[in-house]
Amino acid sequence: CSARTNKPVLTLFTKKPCPLCDEAKEVLEPYKRRFILQEVDITLPENSVWYDKYKYDIPVFHLNGKFLMKHQVDIQKFEDQLVKVELQHD
């Protein structure tokens, strides 16, 4: 099996503190070898667009730049989308 460098990017829109985000990351832990986790702190000035959009909805997840889910991890939906993205890259 060849080493994959084109892993899907899972973006987590978060802020500190965010117990729900921590919980979501724990749920995703078993999958972490299959994607790159990118965290976006929506409270930073450069992320004000995301803050306006998601301040009441975090955690929010995008997979490869596309909205995936919010509030909590829907593991079935995540798994389905992850597989779909992985198949596109093979």
CSV table of N, CA and C in Angstrom, one decimal:
chain,number,residue,atom,x,y,z
A,1,CYS,N,0.8,-1.2,0.0
A,1,CYS,CA,0.0,0.0,0.0
A,1,CYS,C,0.9,1.2,0.0
A,2,SER,N,0.7,2.1,-1.0
A,2,SER,CA,1.5,3.3,-1.1
A,2,SER,C,1.1,4.4,-0.1
A,3,ALA,N,2.1,5.1,0.4
A,3,ALA,CA,1.8,6.2,1.3
A,3,ALA,C,1.0,7.3,0.6
A,4,ARG,N,-0.1,7.6,1.2
A,4,ARG,CA,-1.0,8.6,0.6
A,4,ARG,C,-0.6,10.0,1.2
A,5,THR,N,-0.4,10.9,0.3
A,5,THR,CA,-0.1,12.3,0.7
A,5,THR,C,-1.4,13.1,0.5
A,6,ASN,N,-2.2,12.6,-0.4
A,6,ASN,CA,-3.4,13.4,-0.7
A,6,ASN,C,-4.6,13.0,0.1
A,7,LYS,N,-4.4,13.0,1.4
A,7,LYS,CA,-5.5,12.6,2.4
A,7,LYS,C,-6.5,13.7,2.3
A,8,PRO,N,-7.8,13.4,2.6
A,8,PRO,CA,-8.8,14.4,2.7
A,8,PRO,C,-8.5,15.3,3.8
A,9,VAL,N,-8.9,16.6,3.7
A,9,VAL,CA,-8.7,17.5,4.8
A,9,VAL,C,-10.1,17.8,5.5
A,10,LEU,N,-10.1,17.5,6.8
A,10,LEU,CA,-11.3,17.7,7.6
A,10,LEU,C,-11.0,19.0,8.4
A,11,THR,N,-11.8,20.0,8.1
A,11,THR,CA,-11.7,21.3,8.7
A,11,THR,C,-12.7,21.4,9.9
A,12,LEU,N,-12.2,21.7,11.1
A,12,LEU,CA,-13.0,21.9,12.2
A,12,LEU,C,-13.0,23.4,12.6
A,13,PHE,N,-14.2,24.0,12.5
A,13,PHE,CA,-14.4,25.4,12.9
A,13,PHE,C,-14.7,25.3,14.4
A,14,THR,N,-13.9,26.0,15.2
A,14,THR,CA,-13.9,25.9,16.7
A,14,THR,C,-13.6,27.2,17.3
A,15,LYS,N,-13.7,27.2,18.6
A,15,LYS,CA,-13.1,28.3,19.4
A,15,LYS,C,-12.8,27.8,20.8
A,16,LYS,N,-12.1,28.5,21.6
A,16,LYS,CA,-11.7,28.1,22.9
A,16,LYS,C,-12.6,28.7,23.9
A,17,PRO,N,-13.1,28.1,24.9
A,17,PRO,CA,-13.2,26.6,25.0
A,17,PRO,C,-14.4,26.1,24.2
A,18,CYS,N,-14.3,24.8,23.8
A,18,CYS,CA,-15.4,24.2,23.1
A,18,CYS,C,-15.4,22.7,23.4
A,19,PRO,N,-16.1,22.4,24.5
A,19,PRO,CA,-16.3,21.0,25.0
A,19,PRO,C,-16.8,20.1,23.9
A,20,LEU,N,-17.8,20.7,23.1
A,20,LEU,CA,-18.4,19.8,22.0
A,20,LEU,C,-17.3,19.5,21.0
A,21,CYS,N,-16.4,20.5,20.7
A,21,CYS,CA,-15.4,20.2,19.7
A,21,CYS,C,-14.4,19.1,20.2
A,22,ASP,N,-14.1,19.2,21.5
A,22,ASP,CA,-13.2,18.2,22.1
A,22,ASP,C,-13.9,16.8,22.0
A,23,GLU,N,-15.1,16.8,22.3
A,23,GLU,CA,-15.9,15.5,22.2
A,23,GLU,C,-15.9,15.0,20.8
A,24,ALA,N,-16.1,15.9,19.8
A,24,ALA,CA,-16.1,15.5,18.4
A,24,ALA,C,-14.8,15.0,18.0
A,25,LYS,N,-13.7,15.6,18.5
A,25,LYS,CA,-12.3,15.1,18.1
A,25,LYS,C,-12.1,13.7,18.7
A,26,GLU,N,-12.6,13.4,19.9
A,26,GLU,CA,-12.5,12.1,20.5
A,26,GLU,C,-13.3,11.1,19.6
A,27,VAL,N,-14.5,11.4,19.1
A,27,VAL,CA,-15.2,10.5,18.3
A,27,VAL,C,-14.5,10.2,17.0
A,28,LEU,N,-13.8,11.2,16.5
A,28,LEU,CA,-13.0,11.0,15.2
A,28,LEU,C,-11.7,10.4,15.4
A,29,GLU,N,-11.2,10.2,16.6
A,29,GLU,CA,-9.9,9.7,16.9
A,29,GLU,C,-9.6,8.4,16.1
A,30,PRO,N,-10.5,7.4,16.1
A,30,PRO,CA,-10.2,6.1,15.4
A,30,PRO,C,-9.9,6.3,13.9
A,31,TYR,N,-10.4,7.5,13.3
A,31,TYR,CA,-10.3,7.7,11.9
A,31,TYR,C,-9.1,8.6,11.5
A,32,LYS,N,-8.3,9.1,12.5
A,32,LYS,CA,-7.4,10.2,12.3
A,32,LYS,C,-6.3,9.9,11.3
A,33,ARG,N,-6.0,8.6,11.1
A,33,ARG,CA,-4.9,8.3,10.1
A,33,ARG,C,-5.4,8.5,8.6
A,34,ARG,N,-6.8,8.6,8.5
A,34,ARG,CA,-7.3,8.7,7.2
A,34,ARG,C,-7.6,10.1,6.7
A,35,PHE,N,-7.4,11.1,7.5
A,35,PHE,CA,-7.6,12.5,7.1
A,35,PHE,C,-6.6,13.4,7.8
A,36,ILE,N,-6.5,14.7,7.3
A,36,ILE,CA,-5.7,15.7,7.9
A,36,ILE,C,-6.7,16.6,8.6
A,37,LEU,N,-6.5,16.8,9.9
A,37,LEU,CA,-7.4,17.7,10.7
A,37,LEU,C,-6.8,19.1,10.7
A,38,GLN,N,-7.6,20.0,10.2
A,38,GLN,CA,-7.2,21.4,10.2
A,38,GLN,C,-8.2,22.2,11.1
A,39,GLU,N,-7.7,22.8,12.1
A,39,GLU,CA,-8.6,23.6,13.0
A,39,GLU,C,-8.6,25.0,12.7
A,40,VAL,N,-9.8,25.6,12.6
A,40,VAL,CA,-9.9,27.1,12.4
A,40,VAL,C,-10.6,27.7,13.6
A,41,ASP,N,-9.8,28.6,14.3
A,41,ASP,CA,-10.4,29.3,15.4
A,41,ASP,C,-11.2,30.5,14.9
A,42,ILE,N,-12.5,30.4,15.0
A,42,ILE,CA,-13.4,31.4,14.5
A,42,ILE,C,-13.3,32.7,15.2
A,43,THR,N,-12.6,32.8,16.4
A,43,THR,CA,-12.6,34.0,17.1
A,43,THR,C,-11.4,34.9,16.7
A,44,LEU,N,-10.5,34.3,15.8
A,44,LEU,CA,-9.4,35.1,15.3
A,44,LEU,C,-9.9,36.2,14.3
A,45,PRO,N,-9.3,37.4,14.3
A,45,PRO,CA,-9.8,38.4,13.4
A,45,PRO,C,-9.9,38.0,12.0
A,46,GLU,N,-8.9,37.3,11.5
A,46,GLU,CA,-8.9,36.9,10.1
A,46,GLU,C,-10.0,35.8,9.7
A,47,ASN,N,-10.6,35.3,10.8
A,47,ASN,CA,-11.7,34.3,10.5
A,47,ASN,C,-13.1,34.9,10.8
A,48,SER,N,-13.2,36.2,10.8
A,48,SER,CA,-14.5,36.8,11.2
A,48,SER,C,-15.7,36.4,10.3
A,49,VAL,N,-15.4,36.1,9.1
A,49,VAL,CA,-16.4,35.6,8.2
A,49,VAL,C,-17.0,34.3,8.7
A,50,TRP,N,-16.1,33.4,9.2
A,50,TRP,CA,-16.6,32.1,9.7
A,50,TRP,C,-17.3,32.3,11.1
A,51,TYR,N,-16.8,33.3,11.8
A,51,TYR,CA,-17.4,33.6,13.1
A,51,TYR,C,-18.9,34.0,12.9
A,52,ASP,N,-19.1,34.9,12.0
A,52,ASP,CA,-20.4,35.4,11.7
A,52,ASP,C,-21.3,34.2,11.2
A,53,LYS,N,-20.8,33.3,10.5
A,53,LYS,CA,-21.5,32.2,9.9
A,53,LYS,C,-21.8,31.1,10.9
A,54,TYR,N,-20.8,30.8,11.8
A,54,TYR,CA,-20.9,29.6,12.6
A,54,TYR,C,-20.9,29.9,14.1
A,55,LYS,N,-21.0,31.1,14.6
A,55,LYS,CA,-20.8,31.3,16.0
A,55,LYS,C,-21.8,30.6,16.9
A,56,TYR,N,-23.0,30.2,16.4
A,56,TYR,CA,-23.9,29.5,17.2
A,56,TYR,C,-24.0,28.0,16.9
A,57,ASP,N,-23.1,27.6,16.0
A,57,ASP,CA,-23.2,26.2,15.5
A,57,ASP,C,-22.0,25.3,15.7
A,58,ILE,N,-20.9,25.8,16.3
A,58,ILE,CA,-19.7,25.0,16.4
A,58,ILE,C,-20.0,23.8,17.4
A,59,PRO,N,-19.3,22.7,17.1
A,59,PRO,CA,-18.3,22.5,16.0
A,59,PRO,C,-19.0,22.3,14.7
A,60,VAL,N,-18.3,22.9,13.7
A,60,VAL,CA,-18.8,22.7,12.3
A,60,VAL,C,-17.6,22.0,11.5
A,61,PHE,N,-18.0,21.1,10.7
A,61,PHE,CA,-17.0,20.3,9.9
A,61,PHE,C,-17.2,20.5,8.4
A,62,HIS,N,-16.1,20.8,7.7
A,62,HIS,CA,-16.0,20.8,6.3
A,62,HIS,C,-15.1,19.7,5.9
A,63,LEU,N,-15.4,18.9,4.8
A,63,LEU,CA,-14.5,17.9,4.3
A,63,LEU,C,-14.1,18.4,2.9
A,64,ASN,N,-12.8,18.6,2.8
A,64,ASN,CA,-12.2,19.1,1.5
A,64,ASN,C,-13.0,20.4,1.1
A,65,GLY,N,-13.2,21.2,2.0
A,65,GLY,CA,-13.8,22.5,1.7
A,65,GLY,C,-15.3,22.6,1.6
A,66,LYS,N,-16.0,21.4,1.7
A,66,LYS,CA,-17.4,21.4,1.6
A,66,LYS,C,-18.0,21.1,2.9
A,67,PHE,N,-19.1,21.8,3.2
A,67,PHE,CA,-19.8,21.6,4.5
A,67,PHE,C,-20.2,20.2,4.7
A,68,LEU,N,-19.9,19.6,5.9
A,68,LEU,CA,-20.2,18.2,6.1
A,68,LEU,C,-21.3,18.1,7.2
A,69,MET,N,-21.0,18.7,8.4
A,69,MET,CA,-21.9,18.5,9.5
A,69,MET,C,-21.6,19.6,10.6
A,70,LYS,N,-22.6,19.7,11.5
A,70,LYS,CA,-22.4,20.7,12.6
A,70,LYS,C,-23.0,20.1,13.9
A,71,HIS,N,-22.6,20.8,15.0
A,71,HIS,CA,-23.0,20.5,16.4
A,71,HIS,C,-22.4,19.2,16.9
A,72,GLN,N,-22.5,18.1,16.2
A,72,GLN,CA,-21.9,16.9,16.7
A,72,GLN,C,-21.5,16.0,15.5
A,73,VAL,N,-20.7,15.0,15.7
A,73,VAL,CA,-20.3,14.1,14.6
A,73,VAL,C,-21.3,13.1,14.3
A,74,ASP,N,-21.7,13.1,13.0
A,74,ASP,CA,-22.6,12.1,12.5
A,74,ASP,C,-21.7,11.0,11.9
A,75,ILE,N,-21.3,10.0,12.6
A,75,ILE,CA,-20.2,9.1,12.2
A,75,ILE,C,-20.6,8.4,10.9
A,76,GLN,N,-21.8,8.1,10.7
A,76,GLN,CA,-22.2,7.4,9.5
A,76,GLN,C,-22.0,8.3,8.3
A,77,LYS,N,-22.5,9.5,8.4
A,77,LYS,CA,-22.3,10.5,7.3
A,77,LYS,C,-20.8,10.7,7.1
A,78,PHE,N,-20.1,10.9,8.2
A,78,PHE,CA,-18.6,11.1,8.0
A,78,PHE,C,-18.0,10.0,7.3
A,79,GLU,N,-18.3,8.8,7.7
A,79,GLU,CA,-17.7,7.6,7.1
A,79,GLU,C,-18.0,7.5,5.6
A,80,ASP,N,-19.3,7.7,5.3
A,80,ASP,CA,-19.7,7.7,3.9
A,80,ASP,C,-19.0,8.7,3.0
A,81,GLN,N,-18.9,9.9,3.5
A,81,GLN,CA,-18.2,11.0,2.8
A,81,GLN,C,-16.7,10.7,2.7
A,82,LEU,N,-16.1,10.2,3.7
A,82,LEU,CA,-14.7,9.9,3.7
A,82,LEU,C,-14.4,8.9,2.7
A,83,VAL,N,-15.2,7.8,2.7
A,83,VAL,CA,-15.0,6.7,1.7
A,83,VAL,C,-15.1,7.3,0.3
A,84,LYS,N,-16.1,8.1,0.1
A,84,LYS,CA,-16.4,8.7,-1.2
A,84,LYS,C,-15.2,9.5,-1.7
A,85,VAL,N,-14.6,10.3,-0.8
A,85,VAL,CA,-13.5,11.1,-1.2
A,85,VAL,C,-12.2,10.3,-1.4
A,86,GLU,N,-12.1,9.2,-0.6
A,86,GLU,CA,-10.9,8.3,-0.8
A,86,GLU,C,-11.0,7.6,-2.1
A,87,LEU,N,-12.2,7.2,-2.5
A,87,LEU,CA,-12.4,6.5,-3.8
A,87,LEU,C,-12.0,7.4,-5.0
A,88,GLN,N,-12.4,8.7,-4.8
A,88,GLN,CA,-12.0,9.6,-5.9
A,88,GLN,C,-10.5,9.8,-6.1
A,89,HIS,N,-9.8,9.6,-5.0
A,89,HIS,CA,-8.3,9.8,-5.1
A,89,HIS,C,-7.6,8.5,-5.6
A,90,ASP,N,-8.2,7.4,-5.5
A,90,ASP,CA,-7.5,6.1,-5.9
A,90,ASP,C,-7.5,5.9,-7.4
